[in-house]
Amino acid sequence: MMATLTKAFKPILGRQLGNTAKVFGAAVNSQRGKPTYPPPAKYGGRHTVTLIPGDGIGPELLNHVRELFRFSCVPVDFEVVHVNSASTSEDDINNAIMAIRRNGVALKGNVETNHTMPPNHKSRNNLLRTSLDLYANMMHCQSLPGVQTRHKNIDIIIIRENTEGEYSNLEHESVSGVVESLKIITRNNSLRIADYAFRLARDKGRRRVTAVHKANIMKLGDGLFLQCCKEVASGYPDIEFDSMIVDNTTMQLVSKPHQFDVMVMPNLYGNVVSNVCAGLVGGPGLVPGANYGRDYAVFETATRNTGKSIANRNIANPTAMLLASCLMLDHLKLHDYANMIRGAILTTMNETRLHTVDIGGQGTTSEVVQSIMRIIQSGGPLTTEI
Amino acid sequence: MILRIIKILKVLGIGYRIFCYLTHTFLSIQTVTLIPGDGIGPEISTAVMKIFEAAKAPIQWEERNVTAIKGPGGRWMIPPEAKESMNKNKIGLKGPLKTPIAAGHPSMNLLLRKTFDLYANVRPCVSIEGYKTPYTDVDLVTIRENTEGEYSGIEHLIVDGVVQSIKLITEEASRRIAEYAFEYARNNQRTSVTAVHKANIMRMSDGLFLRKCREVAENYKDVKFTEMYLDTVCLNMVQDPSHFDVLVMPNLYGDILSDLCAGLIGGLGVTPSGNIGANGVAIFESVHGTAPDIAGKDLANPTALLLSAVMMLRHMGLHGYAKKIETACFDTIRDEKVLTKDLGGNAKCSEFTADICRRVQDMD
């Protein structure tokens, strides 16, 4: 009877009940099965995506994304949820989380964290990631042909554990003047992220996965992470697995970055390595990032900068945010639109005159976006007026 | 007969001691504890000793071994002779030591740090002319807190499958490292000190570190103080390292950033490093590994240990000798005629050393 009732009410209650079943089911089922994304909200052939503008350059870049989508007639509607970083109540971020649970997919700018606030005021971005259990942060660093960098032809995928590690927010002052911060590593999460990394490597035809760690010093914590990676590696004999200590990794990245293929690591090292790689390919304005959970996906720029100093001056580089929106379109299985926009962006990058200030040019944000729209109009099927 | 020989030897022994005392007092020869280390350690230490001899530097070396032994009470400690020698001489030069991965006894370097309370690790990174890297304008110093932070070694298995690792930040240690950083900046004519942190995520721990840095900055108004997030530093460092001057940070970030900066100038084979401790103790070391695959084959590159020894001479105030040896070393590398394998040539360690010795002697 419950089954028939559930079936009857599925269109209305569908997601809520489905999720409850999944939560209880998760304890029973193996957590290492292939994740099944529930279909994103689709009504009348159009998808609804949560949009969180954030602070700094977030709002203006996301406006450009909306403009571009409207121009290219992409069947995506945005549900805008504002998160006020200055307010101490968590209602804003909880609303955003609920909206993402409803829609399944989100595109966001970075919400600033004022670190002079007391410790119970948690980072909003971190809260979002842990509440939605977005356990994998994926960043694909590729050298763009039109951008001048010291190293050429870099192609590295970085997979970073996104929910635990040093970002557990568990701190206390045991004695006055002595603060302890806990770094948590669990077997389940390490297995999960390692499995994600190997599956991604296999799907994309990559040949090697490198685990980055500091197990010579943090023997139990990173030792556990490394052991989990080794266990998962044994199930993928076609993919080579090796490991490297984090300080050696950063050193190798700045001297010989071409030796790396896919890298998997815990949270903090992921932060460092992803920023180093973003710097190597040309800066924070060029690389998109994606946060994947079992049920939700949130897309943003890879280095999560707020960009306060360049906000509202029309000089920010829109490439990262636009490429992130392409990743989102791929996730929604709108591959044609994604490829069209991505192609237009890459064509614009090759015209050096249209680089923004951060990569050595003198173009403004709006000029770059206009150029992308022109390329889409000349090559694409259907557009509105510019 | 035998008694006579013993008597003669005793007189000679006393005579030797008086000779040492006289030279120490009148020629101000300073004794430095030398720890050759493992792997390529002994050969590069010999190379450095040869170069110092050629430069006629007033240094006398006292070699000691620091392999860990189990003391009374079951705790691991360094041999008492080594400890005594360091406490007497106050200055030490160390080659690479082996660090076991995921084993029972603690890392040797960690043990040394705890024994002498070496709280500051200083690594000046300057681009070397003649050794080409994609980065040519690096000139910065990383000062890393070396005793606590993420490397406190406190880990627990909470339940099966959940491990917690504790990062410890104390007011005292943060204040001490901040003070050292500003003192160093002032003594070496550096214009700014940047504190590197992640206080947006680790609010209390890095927040405490940052607060202490700000407090100390109040007393050093002649040095500019800025704060930057770790990820922003990494991002900017890789794009334009000339923006940075002195960086001060807790243990883990320091480890990663100092190795990143070493990578910018050419790797650990050419990077000097110094550890400053409480009570005036200072140990200068080469930070590369023991390279067991080339040990004993006369292929090692002594540059890192040599530059650390030069840093040591500067710390002791012997700037003339420091400049002489450093110039000779850089000239040899710039000339590119006699270079070891890791620098791009195929000369032996002894040939490289001989070339530097020759240049040093020519300078006199």
Short mmCIF file of N, CA and C in Angstrom, two decimals, chain B residues 123-126 138-142 190 237 241-242 244-247 261 264:
data_model
loop_
_atom_site.label_atom_id
_atom_site.label_comp_id
_atom_site.label_asym_id
_atom_site.label_seq_id
_atom_site.Cartn_x
_atom_site.Cartn_y
_atom_site.Cartn_z
N ARG B 123 64.29 29.76 4.88
CA ARG B 123 64.77 29.32 3.58
C ARG B 123 64.79 30.49 2.62
N PRO B 124 65.96 31.07 2.37
CA PRO B 124 66.01 32.14 1.38
C PRO B 124 66.05 31.55 -0.03
N CYS B 125 65.19 32.01 -0.90
CA CYS B 125 65.16 31.47 -2.26
C CYS B 125 65.51 32.58 -3.23
N VAL B 126 66.68 32.47 -3.84
CA VAL B 126 67.11 33.48 -4.80
C VAL B 126 67.42 32.77 -6.11
N VAL B 138 63.19 35.54 -8.72
CA VAL B 138 62.76 35.14 -7.39
C VAL B 138 63.74 35.68 -6.36
N ASP B 139 63.23 36.32 -5.32
CA ASP B 139 64.10 36.76 -4.22
C ASP B 139 63.22 36.88 -2.99
N LEU B 140 62.98 35.77 -2.36
CA LEU B 140 62.13 35.81 -1.18
C LEU B 140 62.66 34.89 -0.10
N VAL B 141 62.11 35.03 1.10
CA VAL B 141 62.53 34.21 2.23
C VAL B 141 61.28 33.61 2.87
N THR B 142 61.27 32.30 3.08
CA THR B 142 60.11 31.71 3.78
C THR B 142 60.55 31.37 5.20
N ARG B 190 64.98 43.79 4.66
CA ARG B 190 63.81 43.36 3.88
C ARG B 190 62.67 44.32 4.14
N MET B 237 52.19 33.24 -6.44
CA MET B 237 53.58 32.81 -6.45
C MET B 237 53.95 32.18 -7.78
N PRO B 241 56.41 35.60 -8.83
CA PRO B 241 57.02 35.50 -7.50
C PRO B 241 57.72 36.77 -7.04
N SER B 242 57.91 37.75 -7.93
CA SER B 242 58.65 38.94 -7.50
C SER B 242 57.86 39.80 -6.53
N PHE B 244 56.69 38.88 -3.70
CA PHE B 244 56.82 38.46 -2.31
C PHE B 244 58.18 38.76 -1.73
N ASP B 245 58.23 39.02 -0.45
CA ASP B 245 59.49 39.32 0.22
C ASP B 245 59.73 38.32 1.34
N VAL B 246 59.30 38.61 2.55
CA VAL B 246 59.45 37.63 3.62
C VAL B 246 58.06 37.06 3.91
N LEU B 247 57.97 35.73 4.00
CA LEU B 247 56.69 35.09 4.30
C LEU B 247 56.82 34.36 5.62
N CYS B 261 58.76 27.26 -3.37
CA CYS B 261 59.75 28.28 -3.71
C CYS B 261 61.07 27.64 -4.13
N LEU B 264 60.84 26.77 -7.60
CA LEU B 264 60.93 27.91 -8.51
C LEU B 264 62.38 28.20 -8.89
#
